PDB file of C-alpha atoms and ligand atoms in Angstrom:
ATOM      1  CA  MET T   1       0.000   0.000   0.000  1.00 55.00           C
ATOM      2  CA  LEU T   2       1.206   3.500  -0.787  1.00 69.00           C
ATOM      3  CA  ARG T   3       2.097   5.521   2.236  1.00 80.00           C
ATOM      4  CA  ASP T   4      -0.042   8.493   1.139  1.00 85.00           C
ATOM      5  CA  ASP T   5      -3.115   6.299   0.780  1.00 90.00           C
ATOM      6  CA  PHE T   6      -2.398   4.785   4.121  1.00 89.00           C
ATOM      7  CA  VAL T   7      -2.114   8.184   5.806  1.00 92.00           C
ATOM      8  CA  GLU T   8      -5.380   9.306   4.246  1.00 92.00           C
ATOM      9  CA  LYS T   9      -7.077   6.190   5.598  1.00 91.00           C
ATOM     10  CA  GLU T  10      -5.540   6.725   9.023  1.00 91.00           C
ATOM     11  CA  LYS T  11      -6.766  10.303   9.027  1.00 94.00           C
ATOM     12  CA  GLN T  12     -10.351   9.164   8.480  1.00 94.00           C
ATOM     13  CA  LYS T  13      -9.950   6.614  11.241  1.00 92.00           C
ATOM     14  CA  LEU T  14      -8.546   9.210  13.623  1.00 94.00           C
ATOM     15  CA  LEU T  15     -11.336  11.673  12.843  1.00 96.00           C
ATOM     16  CA  GLU T  16     -13.948   9.010  13.562  1.00 96.00           C
ATOM     17  CA  GLU T  17     -12.208   8.010  16.743  1.00 95.00           C
ATOM     18  CA  ARG T  18     -12.007  11.621  17.871  1.00 97.00           C
ATOM     19  CA  GLU T  19     -15.727  11.960  17.290  1.00 98.00           C
ATOM     20  CA  GLN T  20     -16.401   8.923  19.476  1.00 97.00           C
ATOM     21  CA  VAL T  21     -14.082  10.051  22.245  1.00 98.00           C
ATOM     22  CA  LEU T  22     -15.667  13.512  22.287  1.00 98.00           C
ATOM     23  CA  ASP T  23     -19.137  11.976  22.496  1.00 98.00           C
ATOM     24  CA  GLU T  24     -18.105   9.787  25.395  1.00 97.00           C
ATOM     25  CA  LEU T  25     -16.441  12.683  27.185  1.00 97.00           C
ATOM     26  CA  THR T  26     -19.550  14.827  26.840  1.00 96.00           C
ATOM     27  CA  HIS T  27     -21.667  12.001  28.198  1.00 95.00           C
ATOM     28  CA  LEU T  28     -19.361  11.341  31.152  1.00 95.00           C
ATOM     29  CA  ARG T  29     -19.115  15.009  32.038  1.00 94.00           C
ATOM     30  CA  GLU T  30     -22.901  15.251  32.057  1.00 92.00           C
ATOM     31  CA  LEU T  31     -23.019  12.279  34.405  1.00 88.00           C
ATOM     32  CA  MET T  32     -20.519  13.923  36.711  1.00 86.00           C
ATOM     33  CA  GLN T  33     -22.590  17.068  36.849  1.00 84.00           C
ATOM     34  CA  SER T  34     -25.952  15.424  37.361  1.00 75.00           C
ATOM     35  CA  GLU T  35     -24.932  13.195  40.261  1.00 58.00           C
ATOM     36  CA  VAL T  36     -24.825  15.857  42.931  1.00 60.00           C
ATOM     37  CA  ASP T  37     -27.736  14.664  45.078  1.00 61.00           C
ATOM     38  CA  VAL T  38     -26.348  11.768  47.054  1.00 58.00           C
ATOM     39  CA  GLU T  39     -28.415   9.747  49.505  1.00 62.00           C
ATOM     40  CA  PRO T  40     -26.384   9.084  52.659  1.00 60.00           C
ATOM     41  CA  ASP T  41     -26.553   5.273  52.353  1.00 65.00           C
ATOM     42  CA  GLU T  42     -25.787   5.360  48.648  1.00 63.00           C
ATOM     43  CA  GLY T  43     -22.807   7.602  49.241  1.00 69.00           C
ATOM     44  CA  ASP T  44     -20.112   4.996  48.827  1.00 79.00           C
ATOM     45  CA  ALA T  45     -21.475   3.583  45.595  1.00 80.00           C
ATOM     46  CA  GLU T  46     -21.951   7.104  44.237  1.00 79.00           C
ATOM     47  CA  ILE T  47     -18.424   8.080  45.141  1.00 82.00           C
ATOM     48  CA  PHE T  48     -17.102   4.922  43.544  1.00 86.00           C
ATOM     49  CA  GLU T  49     -19.075   5.661  40.382  1.00 86.00           C
ATOM     50  CA  ARG T  50     -17.750   9.207  40.280  1.00 87.00           C
ATOM     51  CA  GLU T  51     -14.187   8.110  40.791  1.00 90.00           C
ATOM     52  CA  LYS T  52     -14.557   5.558  38.050  1.00 92.00           C
ATOM     53  CA  ASN T  53     -15.977   8.209  35.710  1.00 93.00           C
ATOM     54  CA  ALA T  54     -13.252  10.672  36.621  1.00 93.00           C
ATOM     55  CA  ALA T  55     -10.596   8.053  35.841  1.00 95.00           C
ATOM     56  CA  LEU T  56     -12.299   7.265  32.554  1.00 96.00           C
ATOM     57  CA  ILE T  57     -12.429  10.950  31.646  1.00 96.00           C
ATOM     58  CA  ALA T  58      -8.690  11.225  32.297  1.00 96.00           C
ATOM     59  CA  VAL T  59      -8.012   8.212  30.064  1.00 96.00           C
ATOM     60  CA  LEU T  60     -10.197   9.613  27.291  1.00 97.00           C
ATOM     61  CA  GLU T  61      -8.622  13.060  27.511  1.00 97.00           C
ATOM     62  CA  ASN T  62      -5.252  11.459  27.191  1.00 95.00           C
ATOM     63  CA  LYS T  63      -6.416   9.512  24.170  1.00 95.00           C
ATOM     64  CA  LEU T  64      -7.898  12.646  22.638  1.00 96.00           C
ATOM     65  CA  GLN T  65      -4.557  14.407  22.969  1.00 95.00           C
ATOM     66  CA  GLY T  66      -2.846  11.546  21.198  1.00 92.00           C
ATOM     67  CA  ILE T  67      -5.401  11.609  18.393  1.00 94.00           C
ATOM     68  CA  GLU T  68      -5.096  15.365  17.981  1.00 95.00           C
ATOM     69  CA  ALA T  69      -1.319  15.206  17.964  1.00 92.00           C
ATOM     70  CA  ALA T  70      -1.516  12.557  15.245  1.00 92.00           C
ATOM     71  CA  LEU T  71      -3.926  14.699  13.209  1.00 94.00           C
ATOM     72  CA  ARG T  72      -1.630  17.688  13.581  1.00 93.00           C
ATOM     73  CA  SER T  73       1.349  15.705  12.340  1.00 91.00           C
ATOM     74  CA  ILE T  74      -0.710  14.529   9.355  1.00 92.00           C
ATOM     75  CA  GLU T  75      -1.382  18.199   8.526  1.00 92.00           C
ATOM     76  CA  LYS T  76       2.325  18.928   8.769  1.00 90.00           C
ATOM     77  CA  GLY T  77       3.194  15.937   6.635  1.00 89.00           C
ATOM     78  CA  GLN T  78       5.103  14.362   9.505  1.00 88.00           C
ATOM     79  CA  TYR T  79       2.698  11.604  10.333  1.00 91.00           C
ATOM     80  CA  GLY T  80       4.187   8.188  10.898  1.00 91.00           C
ATOM     81  CA  ILE T  81       7.699   9.517  11.471  1.00 92.00           C
ATOM     82  CA  CYS T  82       9.356   8.347  14.665  1.00 95.00           C
ATOM     83  CA  GLU T  83       9.874  11.273  17.052  1.00 91.00           C
ATOM     84  CA  ARG T  84      13.017   9.742  18.380  1.00 95.00           C
ATOM     85  CA  CYS T  85      15.010   8.419  15.441  1.00 97.00           C
ATOM     86  CA  GLY T  86      13.261  10.169  12.523  1.00 94.00           C
ATOM     87  CA  GLN T  87      12.662   6.912  10.647  1.00 94.00           C
ATOM     88  CA  PRO T  88       9.235   6.002   9.243  1.00 93.00           C
ATOM     89  CA  ILE T  89       7.143   4.048  11.735  1.00 94.00           C
ATOM     90  CA  GLU T  90       6.137   0.561  10.542  1.00 93.00           C
ATOM     91  CA  LEU T  91       2.754   0.692   8.761  1.00 90.00           C
ATOM     92  CA  GLU T  92       1.653  -2.443  10.626  1.00 91.00           C
ATOM     93  CA  ARG T  93       2.253  -0.611  13.873  1.00 92.00           C
ATOM     94  CA  LEU T  94       0.299   2.472  12.768  1.00 90.00           C
ATOM     95  CA  GLU T  95      -2.520   0.217  11.696  1.00 88.00           C
ATOM     96  CA  VAL T  96      -2.875  -1.008  15.277  1.00 88.00           C
ATOM     97  CA  LYS T  97      -1.971   2.234  16.996  1.00 88.00           C
ATOM     98  CA  PRO T  98      -2.762   5.194  14.710  1.00 86.00           C
ATOM     99  CA  ASP T  99      -1.457   7.724  17.232  1.00 86.00           C
ATOM    100  CA  ALA T 100       1.925   6.054  17.676  1.00 90.00           C
ATOM    101  CA  THR T 101       4.770   8.564  17.723  1.00 91.00           C
ATOM    102  CA  LEU T 102       7.645   6.112  18.057  1.00 94.00           C
ATOM    103  CA  CYS T 103       8.774   3.208  15.905  1.00 95.00           C
ATOM    104  CA  VAL T 104       8.760  -0.272  17.411  1.00 95.00           C
ATOM    105  CA  LYS T 105      12.455  -0.213  18.181  1.00 96.00           C
ATOM    106  CA  CYS T 106      12.371   3.144  19.961  1.00 97.00           C
ATOM    107  CA  GLN T 107       9.172   2.253  21.808  1.00 95.00           C
ATOM    108  CA  GLN T 108      10.811  -0.870  23.191  1.00 95.00           C
ATOM    109  CA  GLU T 109      13.895   1.043  24.171  1.00 95.00           C
ATOM    110  CA  VAL T 110      11.886   3.782  25.887  1.00 94.00           C
ATOM    111  CA  GLU T 111       9.870   1.212  27.796  1.00 93.00           C
ATOM    112  CA  ARG T 112      13.021  -0.558  28.869  1.00 93.00           C
ATOM    113  CA  ARG T 113      14.511   2.688  30.131  1.00 90.00           C
ATOM    114  CA  ASN T 114      11.296   3.625  31.918  1.00 85.00           C
ATOM    115  CA  ARG T 115      11.284   0.322  33.734  1.00 84.00           C
ATOM    116  CA  ARG T 116      14.887   0.667  34.764  1.00 73.00           C
ATOM    117  CA  SER T 117      14.879   4.245  36.042  1.00 62.00           C
ATOM    118  CA  ARG T 118      12.038   5.541  38.170  1.00 56.00           C
ATOM    119  CA  PRO T 119      10.803   8.196  38.561  1.00 55.00           C
ATOM    120  CA  THR T 120      10.852   8.856  34.834  1.00 52.00           C
ATOM    121  CA  ARG T 121      12.113  12.087  33.407  1.00 56.00           C
ATOM    122  CA  PRO T 122      11.150  13.495  30.016  1.00 60.00           C
ATOM    123  CA  PHE T 123      13.655  12.588  27.349  1.00 57.00           C
ATOM    124  CA  GLU T 124      16.281  15.086  26.376  1.00 55.00           C
ATOM    125  CA  TRP T 125      17.341  14.329  22.844  1.00 55.00           C
TER     126      TRP T 125
HETATM  127 ZN1   ZN I   1      12.501   5.244  16.197  1.00 67.17          ZN
END
């Protein structure tokens, strides 16, 4: 497959995914706002629900950022280029993870480093 065609396909996929994530976020935020009246004996369950939703919102926001970063790099013509080594990221990898910013090799290396040294610091390349 040609890389340009692939990127165009990925862009559509990312736009759809962004749509879904935004929908979910809107829904979750509405839930968070509506659940203000808490019965004393339901308190624990309510709090648990809210914490679960808050965690989910954080995950989705994170995902949204990844999607938007990927869309921005498509606009700049830099999509699918590894941020670390500057080599094209494997198409198979992008297929699975459209918002990947590192090639397989760099990803593995970064993960290895992260495991070895905690707390992690941002990379200085
Ligand atoms: Zn790389």
